[in-house]
Coordinates of C-alpha atoms and ligand atoms in Angstrom, one line a residue:
X1 CA 0.0 0.0 0.0
X2 CA 1.3 3.5 -0.9
X3 CA 2.5 5.3 2.2
X4 CA 1.3 8.8 3.1
X5 CA 3.9 11.5 2.4
X6 CA 4.7 13.4 5.7
X7 CA 5.7 17.1 5.9
X8 CA 8.0 16.5 8.9
X9 CA 11.6 16.2 7.9
X10 CA 13.4 12.9 7.5
X11 CA 16.0 14.1 10.1
X12 CA 13.3 14.7 12.7
X13 CA 11.6 11.3 12.0
X14 CA 14.8 9.4 12.1
X15 CA 16.5 10.9 15.2
X16 CA 14.5 11.9 18.3
X17 CA 16.6 14.1 20.5
X18 CA 17.1 14.3 24.2
X19 CA 15.0 16.9 26.0
X20 CA 16.5 19.7 28.2
X21 CA 14.9 21.7 31.0
X22 CA 13.4 25.3 30.9
X23 CA 15.4 28.1 32.5
X24 CA 13.9 28.4 35.9
X25 CA 16.4 30.4 38.0
X26 CA 18.8 33.3 37.6
X27 CA 22.4 32.4 36.6
X28 CA 25.8 33.9 35.9
X29 CA 28.0 32.5 33.1
X30 CA 30.8 33.6 30.8
X31 CA 28.8 33.3 27.6
X32 CA 25.1 33.1 26.7
X33 CA 24.4 31.5 23.3
X34 CA 20.9 32.3 22.0
X35 CA 19.7 29.5 19.6
X36 CA 20.3 25.8 19.7
X37 CA 20.6 24.9 16.0
X38 CA 23.9 24.0 14.4
X39 CA 25.4 27.5 14.9
X40 CA 24.5 27.8 18.5
X41 CA 25.4 24.3 19.7
X42 CA 28.7 24.3 17.8
X43 CA 29.6 27.7 19.4
X44 CA 28.7 26.4 22.9
X45 CA 30.7 23.2 22.3
X46 CA 33.9 25.1 21.3
X47 CA 33.6 27.5 24.2
X48 CA 32.8 24.8 26.8
X49 CA 35.8 22.8 25.5
X50 CA 37.9 25.9 25.9
X51 CA 36.9 26.1 29.6
X52 CA 34.3 28.9 29.4
X53 CA 31.0 28.5 31.3
X54 CA 28.2 28.5 28.8
X55 CA 24.4 28.6 28.8
X56 CA 22.5 27.9 25.5
X57 CA 18.9 29.1 25.4
X58 CA 16.3 28.1 22.8
X59 CA 12.7 29.1 22.5
X60 CA 11.8 25.6 21.2
X61 CA 13.7 22.3 21.7
X62 CA 17.2 21.8 20.3
X63 CA 17.6 21.4 16.5
X64 CA 14.0 21.9 15.7
X65 CA 14.3 24.8 13.4
X66 CA 16.2 25.3 10.1
X67 CA 19.0 22.8 11.0
X68 CA 16.3 20.1 11.2
X69 CA 15.1 21.0 7.6
X70 CA 18.4 21.1 5.9
X71 CA 19.6 18.7 3.2
X72 CA 23.0 18.6 4.9
X73 CA 25.4 18.8 2.0
X74 CA 28.7 19.8 3.7
X75 CA 30.6 21.9 1.2
X76 CA 32.8 24.8 0.6
X77 CA 31.2 25.3 -2.8
X78 CA 29.1 28.5 -2.4
X79 CA 25.8 29.3 -4.0
X80 CA 27.7 31.9 -6.0
X81 CA 30.1 30.4 -8.4
X82 CA 33.8 30.9 -7.6
X83 CA 34.3 32.9 -10.8
X84 CA 31.5 35.3 -9.7
X85 CA 33.1 35.7 -6.2
X86 CA 36.4 36.5 -7.9
X87 CA 34.6 39.1 -10.0
X88 CA 33.1 40.7 -6.9
X89 CA 35.8 40.3 -4.3
X90 CA 39.0 39.6 -6.2
X91 CA 40.9 36.3 -6.2
X92 CA 42.4 36.5 -2.7
X93 CA 39.1 37.2 -1.0
X94 CA 37.2 34.6 -3.1
X95 CA 39.8 32.0 -2.2
X96 CA 39.6 33.0 1.5
X97 CA 35.9 32.5 1.5
X98 CA 36.3 28.9 0.1
X99 CA 39.2 28.3 2.5
X100 CA 36.9 29.2 5.3
X101 CA 34.3 26.7 4.1
X102 CA 36.9 24.0 3.8
X103 CA 38.1 24.8 7.3
X104 CA 34.6 24.4 8.6
X105 CA 34.3 20.9 7.0
X106 CA 37.5 19.9 8.8
X107 CA 36.1 21.3 12.1
X108 CA 33.0 19.2 11.8
X109 CA 35.1 16.1 11.1
X110 CA 37.2 16.8 14.2
X111 CA 34.2 17.2 16.4
X112 CA 32.8 13.9 15.0
X113 CA 36.0 12.0 15.6
X114 CA 36.8 13.6 19.1
X115 CA 33.3 12.7 20.4
X116 CA 33.0 9.4 18.5
X117 CA 29.6 10.7 17.3
X118 CA 27.7 8.1 15.2
X119 CA 26.1 10.4 12.6
X120 CA 26.6 9.0 9.2
X121 CA 29.4 11.4 8.5
X122 CA 31.4 10.6 5.4
X123 CA 33.7 12.5 3.0
X124 CA 32.2 12.3 -0.5
X125 CA 32.7 14.1 -3.8
X126 CA 30.5 17.0 -4.9
X127 CA 29.3 17.4 -8.5
X128 CA 28.2 20.6 -10.3
X129 CA 26.3 19.5 -13.4
X130 CA 23.9 20.6 -16.2
X131 CA 20.2 21.3 -15.2
X132 CA 18.4 18.2 -14.4
X133 CA 16.3 17.0 -17.3
X134 CA 18.2 18.5 -20.2
X135 CA 21.4 18.1 -22.2
X136 CA 24.3 20.5 -21.7
X137 CA 25.3 22.8 -24.6
X138 CA 28.9 23.1 -25.8
X139 CA 29.0 26.6 -24.1
X140 CA 28.0 25.1 -20.8
X141 CA 30.6 22.3 -21.1
X142 CA 33.2 25.0 -21.7
X143 CA 32.0 27.0 -18.7
X144 CA 32.4 23.8 -16.5
X145 CA 35.9 23.4 -17.9
X146 CA 36.8 27.0 -17.0
X147 CA 35.3 26.8 -13.5
X148 CA 37.2 23.6 -12.8
X149 CA 40.5 25.2 -14.0
X150 CA 39.9 28.3 -11.9
X151 CA 39.0 26.3 -8.8
X152 CA 42.1 24.1 -9.2
X153 CA 44.2 27.2 -9.8
X154 CA 43.1 28.6 -6.4
X155 CA 44.3 25.4 -4.8
X156 CA 41.1 23.4 -4.4
X157 CA 40.8 19.8 -5.5
X158 CA 38.5 20.1 -8.5
X159 CA 38.5 18.9 -12.1
X160 CA 36.4 18.8 -15.2
X161 CA 34.6 15.5 -16.0
X162 CA 32.9 14.6 -19.3
X163 CA 30.4 12.4 -17.5
X164 CA 29.1 13.2 -14.1
X165 CA 28.2 9.9 -12.4
X166 CA 24.5 9.1 -12.3
X167 CA 23.4 12.4 -13.9
X168 CA 25.5 12.1 -17.1
X169 CA 26.9 15.0 -19.2
X170 CA 29.8 17.3 -18.4
X171 CA 30.5 18.9 -15.0
X172 CA 32.9 19.7 -12.3
X173 CA 33.9 17.3 -9.5
X174 CA 35.0 18.8 -6.1
X175 CA 36.7 16.2 -4.0
X176 CA 36.7 16.2 -0.2
X177 CA 33.2 17.4 0.5
X178 CA 31.0 15.6 3.1
X179 CA 27.6 14.6 4.3
X180 CA 26.1 14.1 7.8
X181 CA 22.9 13.3 9.7
X182 CA 22.5 16.8 11.3
X183 CA 20.3 15.7 14.3
X184 CA 22.4 12.7 15.1
X185 CA 25.5 14.9 14.9
X186 CA 24.1 17.6 17.1
X187 CA 22.7 15.2 19.6
X188 CA 26.4 14.2 20.1
X189 CA 27.5 17.8 20.3
X190 CA 24.8 18.6 22.9
X191 CA 25.9 15.6 25.0
X192 CA 29.5 16.9 24.8
X193 CA 28.4 20.4 25.9
X194 CA 26.7 18.9 28.9
X195 CA 29.8 16.7 29.7
X196 CA 32.0 19.8 29.6
X197 CA 29.8 21.6 32.1
X198 CA 27.7 23.7 29.7
X199 CA 24.0 24.1 30.2
X200 CA 21.2 23.9 27.6
X201 CA 17.8 25.4 28.3
X202 CA 14.8 24.8 25.9
X203 CA 11.4 26.4 25.8
X204 CA 13.2 29.5 27.0
X205 CA 12.7 32.3 24.5
X206 CA 15.1 35.2 25.2
X207 CA 12.8 38.3 25.4
X208 CA 15.1 41.0 26.9
X209 CA 18.7 42.0 26.5
X210 CA 20.5 44.4 28.8
X211 CA 24.1 45.8 28.5
X212 CA 24.3 47.3 32.0
X213 CA 25.4 44.8 33.1
X214 CA 25.3 42.4 30.1
X215 CA 22.5 39.9 30.6
X216 CA 19.5 38.2 28.9
X217 CA 16.1 37.3 30.3
X218 CA 14.0 34.3 29.5
X219 CA 10.9 32.9 31.3
X220 CA 11.3 35.8 33.7
X221 CA 14.8 34.8 34.8
X222 CA 18.0 36.6 34.1
X223 CA 21.4 35.2 33.1
X224 CA 24.3 37.7 33.4
X225 CA 27.3 37.1 31.3
X226 CA 30.5 38.6 29.7
X227 CA 29.5 37.8 26.1
X228 CA 26.4 37.0 24.1
X229 CA 26.3 35.0 20.8
X230 CA 23.1 35.4 18.7
X231 CA 22.8 32.2 16.8
X232 CA 19.1 32.7 15.9
X233 CA 19.5 32.4 12.1
X234 CA 17.6 35.7 11.5
X235 CA 19.5 38.1 13.7
X236 CA 17.8 39.5 16.9
X237 CA 18.4 43.1 17.8
X238 CA 19.9 42.2 21.2
X239 CA 21.9 45.3 22.4
X240 CA 22.3 46.8 18.9
X241 CA 20.5 50.0 18.0
X242 CA 17.2 49.8 16.1
X243 CA 18.9 51.6 13.2
X244 CA 21.8 49.1 12.9
X245 CA 19.4 46.1 13.2
X246 CA 17.1 47.5 10.5
X247 CA 20.1 48.1 8.2
X248 CA 21.3 44.6 8.7
X249 CA 17.9 43.0 8.3
X250 CA 17.1 44.9 5.1
X251 CA 20.3 43.6 3.6
X252 CA 19.0 40.0 4.0
X253 CA 16.7 38.3 1.5
X254 CA 14.9 35.2 2.7
X255 CA 14.2 32.4 0.3
X256 CA 11.9 29.4 0.8
X257 CA 13.4 26.2 -0.5
X258 CA 11.7 22.8 -0.8
X259 CA 12.8 19.2 -0.4
X260 CA 11.3 15.9 -1.3
X261 CA 12.7 12.6 -0.1
X262 CA 12.1 8.9 -0.4
X263 CA 13.4 5.4 -0.3
X264 CA 15.4 3.9 -3.2
X265 CA 17.2 0.6 -3.8
X266 CA 20.5 0.5 -2.0
X267 CA 23.2 1.8 -4.4
X268 CA 20.7 3.1 -7.0
X269 CA 22.1 6.7 -6.4
X270 CA 25.9 7.0 -5.8
X271 CA 27.1 8.5 -2.5
X272 CA 27.9 12.2 -3.3
X273 CA 26.6 15.7 -3.4
X274 CA 24.9 17.0 -6.6
X275 CA 23.9 20.5 -7.6
X276 CA 22.8 21.6 -11.0
X277 CA 23.2 25.0 -12.7
X278 CA 19.5 25.8 -13.1
X279 CA 18.2 29.0 -11.5
X280 CA 17.0 28.3 -8.9
X281 CA 19.3 25.3 -8.7
X282 CA 18.4 21.7 -7.7
X283 CA 20.3 19.7 -5.1
X284 CA 20.4 16.0 -4.5
X285 CA 22.2 13.6 -2.1
X286 CA 21.8 10.2 -0.6
X287 CA 21.7 9.1 3.0
X288 CA 22.7 5.5 3.5
X289 CA 19.8 3.4 4.9
X290 CA 20.1 1.5 8.1
X291 CA 18.4 -1.5 6.7
X292 CA 20.2 -3.6 4.1
X293 CA 18.0 -2.9 1.1
X294 CA 17.3 0.8 0.9
X295 CA 19.0 4.2 0.9
X296 CA 17.2 7.5 1.3
X297 CA 17.4 10.2 -1.4
X298 CA 16.9 13.9 -0.8
X299 CA 16.1 16.2 -3.7
X300 CA 15.5 19.9 -3.3
X301 CA 15.1 23.3 -5.1
X302 CA 12.2 25.4 -6.3
X303 CA 13.5 28.3 -4.3
X304 CA 11.6 31.6 -4.3
X305 CA 11.6 34.7 -2.2
X306 CA 9.6 33.9 0.9
X307 CA 6.0 35.0 0.6
X308 CA 6.3 35.5 -3.2
X309 CA 5.2 32.2 -4.7
X310 CA 1.8 32.0 -6.2
X311 CA 1.4 28.3 -5.5
X312 CA 3.8 26.8 -3.0
X313 CA 2.2 23.3 -3.4
X314 CA 3.4 23.4 -7.0
X315 CA 7.0 23.7 -5.8
X316 CA 6.7 20.3 -4.3
X317 CA 4.9 18.9 -7.3
X318 CA 7.7 20.0 -9.7
X319 CA 10.3 18.4 -7.5
X320 CA 8.4 15.2 -7.2
X321 CA 8.0 14.9 -11.0
X322 CA 11.7 15.6 -11.5
X323 CA 13.0 13.2 -8.9
X324 CA 10.7 10.4 -10.2
X325 CA 12.3 10.8 -13.6
X326 CA 15.8 10.9 -12.1
X327 CA 15.3 8.0 -9.8
X328 CA 12.6 5.7 -11.2
X329 CA 10.8 3.7 -8.5
X330 CA 11.6 6.1 -5.7
X331 CA 9.0 5.7 -2.9
X332 CA 8.4 9.2 -1.7
X333 CA 7.9 9.5 2.1
X334 CA 8.7 13.1 3.0
X335 CA 8.4 16.7 1.7
X336 CA 9.5 19.7 3.7
X337 CA 10.6 23.2 3.3
X338 CA 12.6 25.9 5.1
X339 CA 14.4 29.1 4.5
X340 CA 17.8 30.1 3.3
X341 CA 19.0 33.7 3.9
X342 CA 20.9 35.5 1.1
X343 CA 23.1 38.6 1.3
X344 CA 23.7 41.1 -1.6
X345 CA 27.2 39.9 -2.2
X346 CA 26.8 36.2 -1.6
X347 CA 28.9 36.0 1.6
X348 CA 27.5 35.7 5.2
X349 CA 27.7 38.3 7.9
X350 CA 29.6 37.0 10.9
X351 CA 30.9 39.3 13.6
X352 CA 30.1 41.7 16.4
X353 CA 26.9 43.7 16.2
X354 CA 27.4 45.5 19.6
X355 CA 30.2 45.3 22.2
X356 CA 30.5 41.7 23.4
X357 CA 27.6 40.6 21.2
X358 CA 28.4 38.3 18.3
X359 CA 25.9 37.5 15.5
X360 CA 25.9 35.3 12.4
X361 CA 23.5 35.2 9.5
X362 CA 23.1 35.2 5.7
X363 CA 24.5 31.7 5.1
X364 CA 22.7 31.0 1.8
X365 CA 22.7 27.3 1.1
X366 CA 25.8 26.8 3.1
X367 CA 24.4 27.2 6.6
X368 CA 26.0 24.2 8.1
X369 CA 29.4 25.1 6.8
X370 CA 29.2 28.9 7.5
X371 CA 27.3 28.3 10.8
X372 CA 30.2 26.1 11.9
X373 CA 32.6 28.8 10.7
X374 CA 30.7 31.4 12.7
X375 CA 31.1 29.2 15.8
X376 CA 34.8 29.2 15.3
X377 CA 34.9 32.9 14.7
X378 CA 32.8 33.7 17.8
X379 CA 35.0 31.5 19.9
X380 CA 38.1 33.2 18.6
X381 CA 36.7 36.6 19.3
X382 CA 35.6 35.7 22.8
X383 CA 39.0 34.1 23.6
X384 CA 40.7 37.2 22.0
X385 CA 42.3 35.2 19.3
X386 CA 43.0 36.4 15.7
X387 CA 40.8 35.0 13.0
X388 CA 41.8 35.3 9.3
X389 CA 38.2 35.8 8.1
X390 CA 37.1 38.6 10.5
X391 CA 37.2 41.4 7.9
X392 CA 35.9 39.4 5.0
X393 CA 32.7 38.4 6.8
X394 CA 32.3 41.5 9.0
X395 CA 28.7 42.7 9.4
X396 CA 29.9 46.2 8.7
X397 CA 32.0 45.4 5.6
X398 CA 31.9 48.2 3.0
X399 CA 29.8 47.7 -0.1
X400 CA 31.8 46.2 -2.9
X401 CA 31.5 46.1 -6.7
X402 CA 28.1 44.9 -7.6
X403 CA 26.8 45.0 -4.0
X404 CA 25.0 48.3 -4.2
X405 CA 23.1 47.3 -7.3
X406 CA 22.0 43.9 -5.9
X407 CA 21.0 45.6 -2.6
X408 CA 18.6 47.8 -4.5
X409 CA 17.2 44.9 -6.5
X410 CA 16.6 42.7 -3.4
X411 CA 14.6 45.5 -1.6
X412 CA 12.8 47.4 -4.4
X413 CA 9.8 45.2 -4.0
X414 CA 9.1 46.4 -0.4
X415 CA 6.8 49.3 -1.4
X416 CA 5.5 47.3 -4.4
X417 CA 4.3 44.5 -2.1
X418 CA 2.8 47.0 0.4
X419 CA 0.8 48.5 -2.5
X420 CA -0.1 45.3 -4.2
X421 CA -1.4 43.6 -1.1
X422 CA -3.4 46.6 -0.1
X423 CA -5.0 46.7 -3.5
X424 CA -5.6 43.0 -4.0
X425 CA -5.5 41.3 -0.6
X426 CA -9.3 41.3 -0.3
X427 CA -11.0 39.6 -3.2
X428 CA -14.6 40.1 -2.0
X429 CA -15.3 36.4 -1.2
X430 CA -16.9 35.8 2.2
X431 CA -15.0 34.0 5.0
X432 CA -17.4 31.1 4.7
X433 CA -15.8 30.2 1.4
X434 CA -12.4 29.8 2.9
X435 CA -11.7 26.1 2.6
X436 CA -9.8 23.9 5.2
X437 CA -6.1 24.7 4.8
X438 CA -6.8 28.0 3.0
X439 CA -6.0 31.5 4.2
X440 CA -6.8 34.9 2.9
X441 CA -6.4 38.5 3.9
X442 CA -9.8 40.2 4.4
X443 CA -11.0 43.4 5.7
X444 CA -12.9 43.5 8.9
X445 CA -14.2 46.8 10.4
X446 CA -11.6 48.7 8.4
X447 CA -8.8 46.4 9.5
X448 CA -6.8 44.0 7.3
X449 CA -7.1 40.6 8.9
X450 CA -5.4 37.3 8.0
X451 CA -8.1 34.7 8.1
X452 CA -7.4 31.0 7.8
X453 CA -9.4 27.8 8.3
X454 CA -7.9 25.2 10.6
X455 CA -7.9 21.4 10.2
X456 CA -10.8 21.3 12.7
X457 CA -12.9 23.6 10.5
X458 CA -12.7 26.8 12.7
X459 CA -11.5 30.1 11.3
X460 CA -8.5 31.8 12.9
X461 CA -8.3 35.6 12.7
X462 CA -5.1 37.6 13.3
X463 CA -3.9 40.9 12.2
X464 CA -2.4 40.8 8.7
X465 CA 0.2 43.4 9.5
X466 CA 3.6 42.0 10.0
X467 CA 5.0 43.0 13.4
X468 CA 8.5 43.6 12.0
X469 CA 8.0 46.6 9.8
X470 CA 4.4 46.6 8.8
X471 CA 4.1 44.7 5.5
X472 CA 1.1 42.6 4.8
X473 CA 1.6 38.9 5.3
X474 CA 0.7 36.3 2.6
X475 CA -0.8 32.8 3.0
X476 CA 1.6 29.9 2.3
X477 CA -0.7 27.1 1.4
X478 CA 2.0 24.3 1.4
X479 CA 3.0 25.1 5.0
X480 CA -0.3 26.6 6.3
X481 CA 1.6 29.6 7.6
X482 CA 1.5 33.4 7.1
X483 CA 4.7 34.6 5.4
X484 CA 5.9 38.1 5.1
X485 CA 7.2 39.0 1.6
X486 CA 9.3 41.9 2.8
X487 CA 12.0 40.3 5.0
X488 CA 10.7 36.8 5.3
X489 CA 9.1 36.6 8.8
X490 CA 6.8 33.5 9.2
X491 CA 3.9 33.1 11.5
X492 CA 1.6 30.2 12.5
X493 CA -2.2 30.4 12.0
X494 CA -2.6 31.6 15.6
X495 CA -0.1 34.4 14.8
X496 CA 2.8 33.1 16.9
X497 CA 6.3 33.6 15.4
X498 CA 7.9 30.7 13.6
X499 CA 10.9 32.8 12.4
X500 CA 12.0 36.4 12.4
X501 CA 13.1 39.1 11.9
X502 CA 9.7 39.7 13.5
X503 CA 9.9 39.0 17.2
X504 CA 6.3 39.6 18.3
X505 CA 3.2 37.5 17.2
X506 CA 0.6 38.8 14.9
X507 CA -2.1 40.3 17.1
X508 CA -5.1 38.1 17.5
X509 CA -8.3 39.6 16.2
X510 CA -11.4 38.9 18.3
X511 CA -14.4 37.0 17.0
X512 CA -17.1 35.1 18.8
X513 CA -16.6 31.5 19.7
X514 CA -17.7 29.6 16.7
X515 CA -17.7 26.1 18.1
X516 CA -20.6 24.1 16.8
X517 CA -21.7 26.9 14.5
X518 CA -20.6 27.9 11.0
X519 CA -17.3 29.7 11.1
X520 CA -17.2 33.5 11.5
X521 CA -19.7 34.8 9.0
X522 CA -18.9 37.7 6.7
X523 CA -21.6 39.7 8.5
X524 CA -20.0 39.2 12.0
X525 CA -16.6 39.9 10.5
X526 CA -17.9 43.1 9.0
X527 CA -16.6 42.0 5.6
X528 CA -17.7 43.8 2.5
X529 CA -19.9 42.1 -0.1
X530 CA -19.6 42.4 -3.8
Ligands
FAD601 C1 15.6 22.8 2.6 C2 16.9 23.4 3.1 C3 18.1 22.8 2.6 C4 19.3 23.2 3.0 N1 20.5 22.6 2.6 C5 21.7 22.9 3.1 C6 22.8 22.2 2.8 O1 22.7 21.2 2.0 N2 24.0 22.5 3.3 C7 24.1 23.6 4.2 O2 25.2 23.9 4.7 N3 23.0 24.3 4.6 C8 21.8 24.0 4.0 N4 20.7 24.7 4.4 C9 20.8 25.9 5.3 C10 21.1 25.4 6.7 O3 20.2 24.3 7.1 C11 20.8 26.6 7.7 O4 21.5 27.7 7.3 C12 21.3 26.2 9.1 O5 20.7 25.0 9.6 C13 21.1 27.3 10.1 O6 21.5 26.9 11.3 P1 21.3 27.9 12.6 O7 21.8 27.2 13.8 O8 22.1 29.2 12.3 O9 19.8 28.2 12.6 P2 18.6 27.4 13.2 O10 18.8 25.9 13.0 O11 17.3 28.0 12.6 O12 18.6 27.7 14.8 C14 18.2 28.9 15.3 C15 17.6 28.7 16.6 O13 17.4 29.9 17.3 C16 16.2 29.8 18.1 N5 15.7 31.1 18.4 C17 15.3 32.1 17.6 N6 14.9 33.2 18.3 C18 15.1 32.9 19.6 C19 14.9 33.6 20.9 N7 14.4 34.8 20.9 N8 15.2 32.9 22.0 C20 15.7 31.7 22.0 N9 15.9 31.0 20.9 C21 15.6 31.6 19.7 C22 15.3 29.0 17.2 O14 14.2 28.3 17.9 C23 16.2 28.0 16.5 O15 16.3 26.7 17.2 C24 19.4 24.3 4.0 C25 18.3 24.9 4.5 C26 17.0 24.4 4.0 C27 15.8 25.0 4.6
FES602 S1 9.5 40.7 7.9 FE1 10.0 42.8 7.8 S2 8.0 43.7 7.5 FE2 7.6 41.6 7.7

């Protein structure tokens, strides 16, 4: 019988994690790390190993957010081609960026070996190849050849191949990349933090920061410290000024990316990392199965700016069709999505955003690599050690060739979306016509309201105005969430924050209890009729 495809991630389903307590008393430590994904846990691990007292705080459980929805290709190969990085930053800086990635891969390998962590870590080759589903042109083959030569010229182990294994056609092979099971790996990292005396608190959202003295507050309890590391993916304001935070946040572009996964015959897909040159690109890898007969294939892509896809369900459909052609007989079991955060110049921001406050964001599709790098850089900063990449990834780095133009392009749609949503958000249909799993922005008593129907049939009403900077949220049908097209905040149907930059929930909008009766009627909601 055909199995139901679940929207939880394969990593969550295949590795339950230990639970940790809530923060329930005041404390004093050397370093507070906010966020328990890969970036935060790796930072805490390195600091605890270096003898610092550390407390990690997460508003959810550990490794529940983007790190649980990754595809976990470990690579120095950035989303932006090396040739493009060279054009923007020059050879030395481009090389330094890839060096930093390679260094992060080595760091992960060291942590795995030091802790004896069983997490399916393996060094595998990575392949850049023609778009899935079509032949490469001779120009494309030549471009692969040039990219391979350039990469090798900068000292990385890469070469041109006429036939990429499994996919076919020309491409570039990058040796010495890796794969990992992110939740098994971070379960081991969390255990090592605990063993080194570090503390991990979950269900403890940091709600307040103070710099006199330096401290954070969660669950009404305060932890004072000497340094804070913000590892929250989208950066919190912390002790920075509103202006600095806004400037940083408006430089970030959030993209939704989608993954489908399923069981294949053992060995049907070779062990390696695959990316094509489509725009947006597709990515594929295999996770060896625990049973003798099957492996697990992960295939992703269909990226779009968060909140800007007309039909997010279609993103999954496209991936499913492609992967079924690529891997005939695949038994699809999962589909999931998450976000990647892009910067105007293609490199992350990692560094201090206020005195004794370190932040890291803008990792693109290399969040495990750059998040690990950020952990190393935060540790170096706190231990007052030099770090070769400090200036390259500095949050305040000056705009560089091409950066100013891209920055404008990424943000020009802000007023456009404000205008478009105000004009078209209300389509005149009554609330009653909202189907289960559907959401729509409607007008109620002169207020724009995000209305959606739950699985149990009731309508949830929350303000449609994003609490970050006031844009109108959009319904994401695939995930049943409200997504903001401006800077990518995401909210649940009840308005609570899934991911920032917004830090406050969408205000709930009152309506009478509709249990046992039809959901809120257009008359009660004060909605206009055609
Ligand atoms: C589909 C997909 C495929 C990807 N593929 C790859 C890939 O192949 N390779 C790769 O390197 N990267 C990939 N990425 C990117 C990568 O997964 C992420 O960049 C990375 O996991 C981010 O890790 P993080 O620890 O910085 O953030 P997260 O894992 O999001 O952790 C941040 C944590 O901060 C917590 N938090 C937020 N606010 C607060 C608060 N106020 N108080 C307390 N806690 C708070 C959150 O609850 C969360 O647990 C992919 C991403 C997606 C979505
Ligand atoms: S995320 Fe910035 S306005 Fe919504």
